[in-house]
JSON list of C-alpha atoms in Angstrom, two decimals:
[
{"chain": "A", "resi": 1, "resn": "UNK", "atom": "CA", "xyz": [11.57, 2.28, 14.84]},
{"chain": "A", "resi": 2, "resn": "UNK", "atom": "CA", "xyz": [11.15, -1.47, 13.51]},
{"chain": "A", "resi": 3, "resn": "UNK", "atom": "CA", "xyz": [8.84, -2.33, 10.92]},
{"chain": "A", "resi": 4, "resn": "UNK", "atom": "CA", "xyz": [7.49, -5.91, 10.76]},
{"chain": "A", "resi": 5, "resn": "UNK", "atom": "CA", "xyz": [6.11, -6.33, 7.15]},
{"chain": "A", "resi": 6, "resn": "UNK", "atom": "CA", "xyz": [5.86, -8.40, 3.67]},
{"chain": "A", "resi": 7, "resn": "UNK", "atom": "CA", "xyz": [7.52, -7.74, 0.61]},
{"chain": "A", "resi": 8, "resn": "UNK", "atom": "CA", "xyz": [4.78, -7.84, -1.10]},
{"chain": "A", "resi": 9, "resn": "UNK", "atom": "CA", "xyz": [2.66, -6.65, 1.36]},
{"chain": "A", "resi": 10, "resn": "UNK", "atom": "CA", "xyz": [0.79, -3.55, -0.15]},
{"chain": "A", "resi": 11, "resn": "UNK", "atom": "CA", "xyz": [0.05, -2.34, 3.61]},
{"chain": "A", "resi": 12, "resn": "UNK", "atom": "CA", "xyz": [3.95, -3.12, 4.17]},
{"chain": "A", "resi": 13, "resn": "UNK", "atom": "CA", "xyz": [4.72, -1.25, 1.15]},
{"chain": "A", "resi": 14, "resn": "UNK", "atom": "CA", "xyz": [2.31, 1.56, 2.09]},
{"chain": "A", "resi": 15, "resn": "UNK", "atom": "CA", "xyz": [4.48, 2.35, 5.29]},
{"chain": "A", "resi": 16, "resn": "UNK", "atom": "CA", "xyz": [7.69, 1.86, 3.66]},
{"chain": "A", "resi": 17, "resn": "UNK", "atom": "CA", "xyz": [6.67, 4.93, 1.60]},
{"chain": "A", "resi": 18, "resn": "UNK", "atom": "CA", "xyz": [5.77, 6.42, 4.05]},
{"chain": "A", "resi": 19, "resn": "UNK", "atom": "CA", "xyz": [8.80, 6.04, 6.27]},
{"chain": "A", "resi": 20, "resn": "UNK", "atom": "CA", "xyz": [11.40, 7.09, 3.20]},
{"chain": "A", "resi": 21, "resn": "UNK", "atom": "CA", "xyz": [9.70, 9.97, 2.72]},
{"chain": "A", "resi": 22, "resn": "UNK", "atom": "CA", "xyz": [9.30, 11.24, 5.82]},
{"chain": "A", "resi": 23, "resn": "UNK", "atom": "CA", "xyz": [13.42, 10.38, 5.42]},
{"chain": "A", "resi": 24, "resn": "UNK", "atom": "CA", "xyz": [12.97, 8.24, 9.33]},
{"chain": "A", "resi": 25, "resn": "UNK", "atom": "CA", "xyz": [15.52, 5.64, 9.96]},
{"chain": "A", "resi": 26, "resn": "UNK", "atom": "CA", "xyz": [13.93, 2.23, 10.50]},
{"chain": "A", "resi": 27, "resn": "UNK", "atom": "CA", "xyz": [14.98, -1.66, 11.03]},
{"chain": "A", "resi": 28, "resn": "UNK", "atom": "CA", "xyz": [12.52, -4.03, 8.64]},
{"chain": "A", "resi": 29, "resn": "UNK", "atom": "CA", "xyz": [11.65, -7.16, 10.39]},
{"chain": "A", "resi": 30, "resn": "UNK", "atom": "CA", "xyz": [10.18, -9.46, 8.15]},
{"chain": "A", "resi": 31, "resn": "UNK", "atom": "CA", "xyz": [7.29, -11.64, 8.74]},
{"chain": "A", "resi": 32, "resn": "UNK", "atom": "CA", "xyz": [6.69, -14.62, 6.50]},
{"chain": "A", "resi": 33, "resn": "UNK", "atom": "CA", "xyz": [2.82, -14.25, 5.70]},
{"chain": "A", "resi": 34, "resn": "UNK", "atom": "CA", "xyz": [3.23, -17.05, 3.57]},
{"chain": "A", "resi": 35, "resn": "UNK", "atom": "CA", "xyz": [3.56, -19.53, 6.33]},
{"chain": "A", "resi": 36, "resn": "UNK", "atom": "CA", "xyz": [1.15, -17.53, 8.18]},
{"chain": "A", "resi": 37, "resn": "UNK", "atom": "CA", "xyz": [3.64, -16.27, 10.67]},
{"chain": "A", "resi": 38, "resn": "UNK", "atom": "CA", "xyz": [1.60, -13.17, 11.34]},
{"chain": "A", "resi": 39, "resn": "UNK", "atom": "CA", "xyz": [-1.16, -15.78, 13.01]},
{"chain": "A", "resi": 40, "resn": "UNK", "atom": "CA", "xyz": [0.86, -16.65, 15.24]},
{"chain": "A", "resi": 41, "resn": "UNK", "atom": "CA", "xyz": [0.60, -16.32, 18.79]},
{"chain": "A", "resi": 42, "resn": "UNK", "atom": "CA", "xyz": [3.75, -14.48, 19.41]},
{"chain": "A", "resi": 43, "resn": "UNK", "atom": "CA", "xyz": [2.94, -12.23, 16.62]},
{"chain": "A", "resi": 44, "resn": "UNK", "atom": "CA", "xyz": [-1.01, -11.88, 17.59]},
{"chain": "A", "resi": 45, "resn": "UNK", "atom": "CA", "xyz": [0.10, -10.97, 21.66]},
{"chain": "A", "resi": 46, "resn": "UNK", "atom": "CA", "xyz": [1.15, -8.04, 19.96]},
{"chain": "A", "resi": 47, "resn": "UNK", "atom": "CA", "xyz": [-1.52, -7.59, 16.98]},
{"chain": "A", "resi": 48, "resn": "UNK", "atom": "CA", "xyz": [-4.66, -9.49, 17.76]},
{"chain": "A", "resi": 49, "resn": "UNK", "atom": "CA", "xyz": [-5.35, -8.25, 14.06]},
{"chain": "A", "resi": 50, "resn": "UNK", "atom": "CA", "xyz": [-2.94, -11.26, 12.99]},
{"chain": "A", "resi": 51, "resn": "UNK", "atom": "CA", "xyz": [-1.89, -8.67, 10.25]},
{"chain": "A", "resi": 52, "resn": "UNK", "atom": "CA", "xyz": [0.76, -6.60, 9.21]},
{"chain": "A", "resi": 53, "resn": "UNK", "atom": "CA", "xyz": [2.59, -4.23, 9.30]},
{"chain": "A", "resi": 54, "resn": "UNK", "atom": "CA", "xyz": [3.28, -3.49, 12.38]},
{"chain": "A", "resi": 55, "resn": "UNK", "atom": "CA", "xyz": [4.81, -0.42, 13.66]},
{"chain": "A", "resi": 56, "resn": "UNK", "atom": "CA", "xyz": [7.01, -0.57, 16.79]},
{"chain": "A", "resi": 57, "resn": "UNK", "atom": "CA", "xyz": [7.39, 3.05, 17.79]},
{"chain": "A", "resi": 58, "resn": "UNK", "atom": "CA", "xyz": [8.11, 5.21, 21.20]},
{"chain": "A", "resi": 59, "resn": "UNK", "atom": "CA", "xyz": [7.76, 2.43, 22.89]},
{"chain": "A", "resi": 60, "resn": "UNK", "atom": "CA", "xyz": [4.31, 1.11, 21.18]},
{"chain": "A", "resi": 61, "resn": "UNK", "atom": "CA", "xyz": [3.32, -1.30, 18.87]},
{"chain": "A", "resi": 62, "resn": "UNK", "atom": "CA", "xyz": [1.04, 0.46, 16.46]},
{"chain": "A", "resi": 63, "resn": "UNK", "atom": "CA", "xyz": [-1.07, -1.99, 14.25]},
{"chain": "A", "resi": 64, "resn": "UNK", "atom": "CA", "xyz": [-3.07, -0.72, 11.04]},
{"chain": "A", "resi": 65, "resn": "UNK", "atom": "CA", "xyz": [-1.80, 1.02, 7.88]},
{"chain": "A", "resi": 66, "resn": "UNK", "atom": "CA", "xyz": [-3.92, 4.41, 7.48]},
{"chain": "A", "resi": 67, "resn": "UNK", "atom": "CA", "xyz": [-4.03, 4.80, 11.02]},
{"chain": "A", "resi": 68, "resn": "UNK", "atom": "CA", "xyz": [-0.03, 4.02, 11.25]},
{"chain": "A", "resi": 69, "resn": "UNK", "atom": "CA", "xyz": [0.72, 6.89, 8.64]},
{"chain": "A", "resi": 70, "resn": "UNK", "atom": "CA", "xyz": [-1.95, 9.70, 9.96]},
{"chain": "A", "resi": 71, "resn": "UNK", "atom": "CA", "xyz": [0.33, 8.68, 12.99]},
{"chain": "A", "resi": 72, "resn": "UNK", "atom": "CA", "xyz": [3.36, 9.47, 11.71]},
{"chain": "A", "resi": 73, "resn": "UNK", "atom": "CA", "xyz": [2.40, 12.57, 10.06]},
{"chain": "A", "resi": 74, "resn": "UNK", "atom": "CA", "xyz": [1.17, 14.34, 13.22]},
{"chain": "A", "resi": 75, "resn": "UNK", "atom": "CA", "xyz": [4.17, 12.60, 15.57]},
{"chain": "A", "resi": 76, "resn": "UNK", "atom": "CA", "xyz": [7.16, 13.60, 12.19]},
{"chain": "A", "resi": 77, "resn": "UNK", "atom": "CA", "xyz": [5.88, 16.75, 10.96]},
{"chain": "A", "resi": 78, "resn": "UNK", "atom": "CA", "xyz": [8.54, 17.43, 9.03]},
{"chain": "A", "resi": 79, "resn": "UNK", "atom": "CA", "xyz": [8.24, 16.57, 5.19]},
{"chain": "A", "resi": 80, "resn": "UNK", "atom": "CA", "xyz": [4.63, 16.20, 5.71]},
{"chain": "A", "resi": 81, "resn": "UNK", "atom": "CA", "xyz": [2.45, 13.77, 3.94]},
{"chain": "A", "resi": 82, "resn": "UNK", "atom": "CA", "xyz": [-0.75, 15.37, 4.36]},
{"chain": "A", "resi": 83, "resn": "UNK", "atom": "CA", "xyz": [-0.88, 19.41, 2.39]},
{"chain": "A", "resi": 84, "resn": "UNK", "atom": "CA", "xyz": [-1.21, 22.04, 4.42]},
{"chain": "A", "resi": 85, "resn": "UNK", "atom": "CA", "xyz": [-4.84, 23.22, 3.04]},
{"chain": "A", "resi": 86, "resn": "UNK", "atom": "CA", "xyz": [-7.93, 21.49, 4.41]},
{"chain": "A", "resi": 87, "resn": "UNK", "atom": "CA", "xyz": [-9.72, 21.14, 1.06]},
{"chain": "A", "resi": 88, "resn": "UNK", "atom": "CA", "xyz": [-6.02, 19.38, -0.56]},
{"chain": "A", "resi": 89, "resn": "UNK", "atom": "CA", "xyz": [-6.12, 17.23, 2.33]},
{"chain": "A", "resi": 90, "resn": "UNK", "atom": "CA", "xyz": [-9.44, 16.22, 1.81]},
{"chain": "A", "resi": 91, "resn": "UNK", "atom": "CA", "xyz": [-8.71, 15.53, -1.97]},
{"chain": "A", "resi": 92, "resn": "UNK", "atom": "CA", "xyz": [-5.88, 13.14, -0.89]},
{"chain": "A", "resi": 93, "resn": "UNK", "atom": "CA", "xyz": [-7.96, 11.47, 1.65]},
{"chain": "A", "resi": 94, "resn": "UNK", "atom": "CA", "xyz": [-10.60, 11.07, -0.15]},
{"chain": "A", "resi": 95, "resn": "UNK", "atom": "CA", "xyz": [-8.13, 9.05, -3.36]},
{"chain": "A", "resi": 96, "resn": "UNK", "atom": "CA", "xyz": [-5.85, 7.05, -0.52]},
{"chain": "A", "resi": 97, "resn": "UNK", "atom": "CA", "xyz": [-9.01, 5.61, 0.98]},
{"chain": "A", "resi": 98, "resn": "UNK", "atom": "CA", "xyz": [-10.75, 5.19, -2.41]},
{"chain": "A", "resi": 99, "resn": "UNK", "atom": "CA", "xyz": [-7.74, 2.38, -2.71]},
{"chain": "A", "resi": 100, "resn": "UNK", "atom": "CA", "xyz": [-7.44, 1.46, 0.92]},
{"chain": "A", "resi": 101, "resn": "UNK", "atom": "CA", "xyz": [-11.39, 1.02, 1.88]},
{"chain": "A", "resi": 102, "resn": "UNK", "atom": "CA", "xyz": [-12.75, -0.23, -1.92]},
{"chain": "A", "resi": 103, "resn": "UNK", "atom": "CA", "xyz": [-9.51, -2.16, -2.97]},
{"chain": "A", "resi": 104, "resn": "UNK", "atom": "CA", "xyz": [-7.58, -3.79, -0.12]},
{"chain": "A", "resi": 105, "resn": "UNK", "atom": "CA", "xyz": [-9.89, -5.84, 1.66]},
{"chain": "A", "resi": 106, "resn": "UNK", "atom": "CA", "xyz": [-11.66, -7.82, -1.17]},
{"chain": "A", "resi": 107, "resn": "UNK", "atom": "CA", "xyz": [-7.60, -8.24, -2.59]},
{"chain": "A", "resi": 108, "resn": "UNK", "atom": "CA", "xyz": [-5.70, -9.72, -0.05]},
{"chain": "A", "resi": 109, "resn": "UNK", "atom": "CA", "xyz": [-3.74, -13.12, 0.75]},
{"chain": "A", "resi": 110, "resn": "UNK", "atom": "CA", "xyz": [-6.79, -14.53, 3.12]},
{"chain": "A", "resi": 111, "resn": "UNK", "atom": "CA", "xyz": [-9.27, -13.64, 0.35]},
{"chain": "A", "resi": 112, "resn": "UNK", "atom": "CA", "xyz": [-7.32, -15.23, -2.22]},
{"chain": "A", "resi": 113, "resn": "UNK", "atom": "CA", "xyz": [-6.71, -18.09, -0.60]},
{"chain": "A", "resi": 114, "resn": "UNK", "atom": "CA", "xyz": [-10.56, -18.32, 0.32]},
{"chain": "A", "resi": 115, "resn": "UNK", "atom": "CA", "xyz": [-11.36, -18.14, -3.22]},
{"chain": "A", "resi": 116, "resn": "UNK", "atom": "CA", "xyz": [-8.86, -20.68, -3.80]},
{"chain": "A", "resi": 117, "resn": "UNK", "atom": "CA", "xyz": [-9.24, -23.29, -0.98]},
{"chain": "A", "resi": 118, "resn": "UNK", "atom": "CA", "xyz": [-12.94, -23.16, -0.08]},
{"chain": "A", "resi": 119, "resn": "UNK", "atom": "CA", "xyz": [-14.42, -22.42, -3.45]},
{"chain": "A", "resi": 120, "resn": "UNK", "atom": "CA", "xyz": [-12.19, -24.45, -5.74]},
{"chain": "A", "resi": 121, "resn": "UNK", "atom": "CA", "xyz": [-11.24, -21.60, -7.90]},
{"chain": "A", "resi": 122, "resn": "UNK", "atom": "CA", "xyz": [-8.35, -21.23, -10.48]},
{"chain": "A", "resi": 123, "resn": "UNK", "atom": "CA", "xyz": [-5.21, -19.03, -10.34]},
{"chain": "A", "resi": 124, "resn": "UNK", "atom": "CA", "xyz": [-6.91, -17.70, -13.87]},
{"chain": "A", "resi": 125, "resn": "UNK", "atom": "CA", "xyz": [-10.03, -17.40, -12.07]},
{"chain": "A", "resi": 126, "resn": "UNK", "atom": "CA", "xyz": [-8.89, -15.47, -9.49]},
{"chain": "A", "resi": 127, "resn": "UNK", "atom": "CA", "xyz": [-7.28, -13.25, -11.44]},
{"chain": "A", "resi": 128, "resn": "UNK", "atom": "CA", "xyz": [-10.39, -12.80, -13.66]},
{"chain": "A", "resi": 129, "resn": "UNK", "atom": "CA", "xyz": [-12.38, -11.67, -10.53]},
{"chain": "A", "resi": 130, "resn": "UNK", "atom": "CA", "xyz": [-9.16, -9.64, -8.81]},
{"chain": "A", "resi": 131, "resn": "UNK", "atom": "CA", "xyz": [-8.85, -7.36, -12.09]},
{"chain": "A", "resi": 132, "resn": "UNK", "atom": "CA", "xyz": [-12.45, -7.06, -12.28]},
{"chain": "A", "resi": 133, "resn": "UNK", "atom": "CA", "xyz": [-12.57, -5.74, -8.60]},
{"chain": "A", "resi": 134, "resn": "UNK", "atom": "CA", "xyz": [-9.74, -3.37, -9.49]},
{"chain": "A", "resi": 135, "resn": "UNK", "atom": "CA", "xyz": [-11.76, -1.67, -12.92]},
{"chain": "A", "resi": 136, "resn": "UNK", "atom": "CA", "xyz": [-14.29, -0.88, -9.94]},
{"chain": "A", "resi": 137, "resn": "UNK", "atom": "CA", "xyz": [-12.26, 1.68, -8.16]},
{"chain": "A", "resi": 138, "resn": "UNK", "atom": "CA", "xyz": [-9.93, 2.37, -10.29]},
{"chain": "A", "resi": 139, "resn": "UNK", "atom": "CA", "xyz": [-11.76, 3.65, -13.51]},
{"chain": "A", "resi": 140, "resn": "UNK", "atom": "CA", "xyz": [-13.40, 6.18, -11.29]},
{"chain": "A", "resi": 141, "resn": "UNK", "atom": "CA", "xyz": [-10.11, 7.58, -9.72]},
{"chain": "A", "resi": 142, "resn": "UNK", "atom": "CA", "xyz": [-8.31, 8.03, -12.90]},
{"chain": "A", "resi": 143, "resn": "UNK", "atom": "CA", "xyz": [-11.30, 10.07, -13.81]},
{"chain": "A", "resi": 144, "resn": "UNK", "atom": "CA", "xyz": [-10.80, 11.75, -10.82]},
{"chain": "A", "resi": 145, "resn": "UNK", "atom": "CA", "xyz": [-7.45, 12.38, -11.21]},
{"chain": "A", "resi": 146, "resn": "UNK", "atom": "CA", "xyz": [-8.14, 13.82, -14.93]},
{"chain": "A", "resi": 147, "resn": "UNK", "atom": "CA", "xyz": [-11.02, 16.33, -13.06]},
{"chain": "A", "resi": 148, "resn": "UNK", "atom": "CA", "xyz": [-8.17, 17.91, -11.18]},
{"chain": "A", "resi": 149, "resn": "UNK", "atom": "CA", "xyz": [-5.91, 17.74, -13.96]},
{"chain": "A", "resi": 150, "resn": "UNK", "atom": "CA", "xyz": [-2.80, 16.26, -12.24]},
{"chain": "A", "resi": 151, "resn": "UNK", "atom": "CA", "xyz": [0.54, 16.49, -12.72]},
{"chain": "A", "resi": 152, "resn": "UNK", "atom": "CA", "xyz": [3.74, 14.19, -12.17]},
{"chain": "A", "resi": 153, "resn": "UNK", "atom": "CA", "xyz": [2.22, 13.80, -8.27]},
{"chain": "A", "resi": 154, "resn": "UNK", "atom": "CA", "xyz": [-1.42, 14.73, -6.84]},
{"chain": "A", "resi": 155, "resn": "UNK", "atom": "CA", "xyz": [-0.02, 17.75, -5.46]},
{"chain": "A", "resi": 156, "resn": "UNK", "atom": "CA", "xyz": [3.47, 19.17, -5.60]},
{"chain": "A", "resi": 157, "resn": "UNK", "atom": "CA", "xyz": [5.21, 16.38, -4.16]},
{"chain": "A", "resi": 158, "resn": "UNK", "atom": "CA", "xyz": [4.13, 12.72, -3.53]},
{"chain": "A", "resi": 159, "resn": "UNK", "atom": "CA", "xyz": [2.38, 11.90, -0.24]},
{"chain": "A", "resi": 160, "resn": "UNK", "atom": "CA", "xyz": [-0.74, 10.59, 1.68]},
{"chain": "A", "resi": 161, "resn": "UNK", "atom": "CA", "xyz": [-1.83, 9.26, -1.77]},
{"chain": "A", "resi": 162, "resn": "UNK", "atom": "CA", "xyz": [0.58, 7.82, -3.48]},
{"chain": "A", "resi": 163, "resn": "UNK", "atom": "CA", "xyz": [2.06, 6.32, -0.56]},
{"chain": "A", "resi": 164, "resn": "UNK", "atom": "CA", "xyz": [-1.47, 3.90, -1.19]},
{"chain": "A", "resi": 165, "resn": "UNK", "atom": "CA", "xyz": [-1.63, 4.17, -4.83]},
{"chain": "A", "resi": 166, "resn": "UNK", "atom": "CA", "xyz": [1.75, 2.63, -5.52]},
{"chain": "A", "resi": 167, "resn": "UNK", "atom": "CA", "xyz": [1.63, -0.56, -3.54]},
{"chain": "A", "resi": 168, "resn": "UNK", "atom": "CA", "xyz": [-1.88, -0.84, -5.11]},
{"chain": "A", "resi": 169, "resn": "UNK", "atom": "CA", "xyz": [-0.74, 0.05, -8.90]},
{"chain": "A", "resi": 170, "resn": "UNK", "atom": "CA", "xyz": [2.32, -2.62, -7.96]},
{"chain": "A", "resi": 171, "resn": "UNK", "atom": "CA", "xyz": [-0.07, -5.88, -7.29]},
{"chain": "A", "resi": 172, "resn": "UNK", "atom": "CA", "xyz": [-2.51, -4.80, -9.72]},
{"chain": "A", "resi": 173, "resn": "UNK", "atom": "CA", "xyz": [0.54, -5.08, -12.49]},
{"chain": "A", "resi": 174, "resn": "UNK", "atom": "CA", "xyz": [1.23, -8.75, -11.19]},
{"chain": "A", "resi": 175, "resn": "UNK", "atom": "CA", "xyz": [-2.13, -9.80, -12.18]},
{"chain": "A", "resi": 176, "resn": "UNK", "atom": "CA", "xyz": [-1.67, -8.20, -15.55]},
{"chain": "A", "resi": 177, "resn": "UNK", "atom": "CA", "xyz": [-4.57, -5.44, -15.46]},
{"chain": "A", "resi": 178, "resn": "UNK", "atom": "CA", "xyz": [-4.22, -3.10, -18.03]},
{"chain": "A", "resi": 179, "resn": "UNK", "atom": "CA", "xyz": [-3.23, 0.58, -17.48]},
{"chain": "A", "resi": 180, "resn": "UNK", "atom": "CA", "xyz": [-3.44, 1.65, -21.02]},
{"chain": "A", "resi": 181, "resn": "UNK", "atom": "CA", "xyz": [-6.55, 3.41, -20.52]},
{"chain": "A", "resi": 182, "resn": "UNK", "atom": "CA", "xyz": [-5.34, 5.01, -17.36]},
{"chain": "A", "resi": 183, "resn": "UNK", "atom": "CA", "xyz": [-2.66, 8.05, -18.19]},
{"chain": "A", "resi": 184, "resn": "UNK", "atom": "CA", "xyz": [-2.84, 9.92, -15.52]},
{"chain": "A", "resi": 185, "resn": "UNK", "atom": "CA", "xyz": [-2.20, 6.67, -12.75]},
{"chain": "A", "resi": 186, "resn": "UNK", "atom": "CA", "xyz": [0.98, 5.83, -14.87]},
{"chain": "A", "resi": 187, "resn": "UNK", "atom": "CA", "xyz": [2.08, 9.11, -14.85]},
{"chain": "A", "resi": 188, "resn": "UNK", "atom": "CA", "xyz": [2.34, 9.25, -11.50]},
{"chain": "A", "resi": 189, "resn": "UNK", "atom": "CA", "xyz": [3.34, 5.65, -11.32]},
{"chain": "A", "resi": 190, "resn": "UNK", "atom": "CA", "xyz": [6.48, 6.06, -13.11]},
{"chain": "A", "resi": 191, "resn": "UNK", "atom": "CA", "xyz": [7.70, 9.90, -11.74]},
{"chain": "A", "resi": 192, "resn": "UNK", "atom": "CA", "xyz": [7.19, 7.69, -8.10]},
{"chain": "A", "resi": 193, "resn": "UNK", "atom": "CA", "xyz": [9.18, 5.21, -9.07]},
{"chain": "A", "resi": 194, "resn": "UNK", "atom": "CA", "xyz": [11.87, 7.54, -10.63]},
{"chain": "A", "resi": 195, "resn": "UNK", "atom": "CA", "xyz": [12.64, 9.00, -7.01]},
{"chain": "A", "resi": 196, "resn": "UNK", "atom": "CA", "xyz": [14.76, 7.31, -4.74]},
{"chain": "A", "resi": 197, "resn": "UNK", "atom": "CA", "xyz": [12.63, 6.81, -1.63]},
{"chain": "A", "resi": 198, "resn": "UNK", "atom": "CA", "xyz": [10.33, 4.90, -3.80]},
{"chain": "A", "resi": 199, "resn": "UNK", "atom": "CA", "xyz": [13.32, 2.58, -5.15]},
{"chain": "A", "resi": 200, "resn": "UNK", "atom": "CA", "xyz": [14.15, 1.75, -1.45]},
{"chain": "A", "resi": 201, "resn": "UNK", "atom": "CA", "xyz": [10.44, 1.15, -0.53]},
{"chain": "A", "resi": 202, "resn": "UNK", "atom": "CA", "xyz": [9.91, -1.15, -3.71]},
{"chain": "A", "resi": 203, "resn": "UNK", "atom": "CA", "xyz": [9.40, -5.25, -3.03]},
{"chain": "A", "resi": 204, "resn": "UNK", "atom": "CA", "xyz": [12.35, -5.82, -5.60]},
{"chain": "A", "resi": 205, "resn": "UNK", "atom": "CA", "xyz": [14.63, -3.98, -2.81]},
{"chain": "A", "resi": 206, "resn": "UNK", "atom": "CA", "xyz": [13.43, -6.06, 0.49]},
{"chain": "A", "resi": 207, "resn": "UNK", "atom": "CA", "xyz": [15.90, -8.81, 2.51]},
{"chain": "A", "resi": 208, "resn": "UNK", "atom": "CA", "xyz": [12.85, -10.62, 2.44]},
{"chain": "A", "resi": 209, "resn": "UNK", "atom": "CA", "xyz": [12.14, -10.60, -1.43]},
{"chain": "A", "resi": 210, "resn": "UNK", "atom": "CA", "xyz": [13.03, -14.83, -2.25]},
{"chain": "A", "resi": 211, "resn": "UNK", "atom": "CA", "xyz": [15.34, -13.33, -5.54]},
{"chain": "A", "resi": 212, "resn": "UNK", "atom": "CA", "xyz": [17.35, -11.13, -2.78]},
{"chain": "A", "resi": 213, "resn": "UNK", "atom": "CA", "xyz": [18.49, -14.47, -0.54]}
]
């Protein structure tokens, strides 16, 4: 497998989880978003989404983060991400695309730069209106998570959802939004990032990461 991703990519980041702990062997091929290498056309003949990550497998290029790691899961099903019970899997569906529907969309690098470029806002601005979009979703999942009175991990072990809530929790922390009110996300922010796979999948750990060249 080769995965062409960001750093800081939170989809990148998402399948970089996803890919340690399923414990597959991969090759990371970076792609420079910054310079908009992604819109290229050698990149877009593959991914007319212009996006990453991309996901070369058997022989495929597979575009699209959620649909890239419900991929996985049914292809790997060892060390599965997804519980075995229909109603847990529905719980961890129903957080992961809480964050990936509400949360990635309105957060991203072509947003930002939107903001930025075509409406003359600040970085402080910006970062006014990106925490506010964050309170949004996450206020309501850390209630959620305190209805089903979570542990270390959703479940027994980390999976579907905190392979999206980490990336997430990760650039919401660079804009300095405030977890203080949110136990039960940095609980299970900090017994992620105590576990190996998650140290391997972190930005601080990528070739591409500028402080790593």
């Amino acid at each position: 497998m080769r995965l062409h991703g960001y750093y800081r990519s939170s989809t990148s980041y998402r399948l970089r989880i996803a890919l340690e702990l399923k414990g597959l062997e991969y090759e990371y091929v970076p792609v420079n978003l910054l310079t908009a290498e992604q819109k290229g056309e050698a990149f877009t003949s593959r991914n007319p989404f212009g996006s990453v990550p991309l996901l070369e497998a058997d022989g495929k290029d597979r575009v699209q983060s959620m649909a890239q790691i419900e991929w996985l899961d049914e292809a790997y099903p060892d060390k599965p991400l997804l519980p075995s019970d229909i109603e847990d899997r529905y719980v961890a569906r129903e957080l992961a695309y809480a964050i990936a529907t509400e949360l990635h969309a309105p957060l991203n690098l072509p947003v930002l730069k939107y903001l930025a470029n075509e409406y003359g806002k600040s970085q402080d601005e910006i970062a006014v209106w990106y925490r506010h979009c964050l309170a949004r979703t996450l206020d309501p999942l850390e209630a959620r998570l305190a209805q089903l009175g979570t542990g270390d991990f959703l479940f027994d072990t980390p999976g579907f959802f905190e392979v999206c809530l980490l990336p997430q929790v990760y650039n919401a922390r660079r804009f300095e939004y405030d977890f203080s009110d949110k136990p039960h996300i940095e609980r299970i922010e900090a017994a992620c990032l105590a576990l190996p796979e998650f140290q391997r999948a972190h930005p601080d750990a990528q070739p591409d990461n500028p402080e790593n060249q």
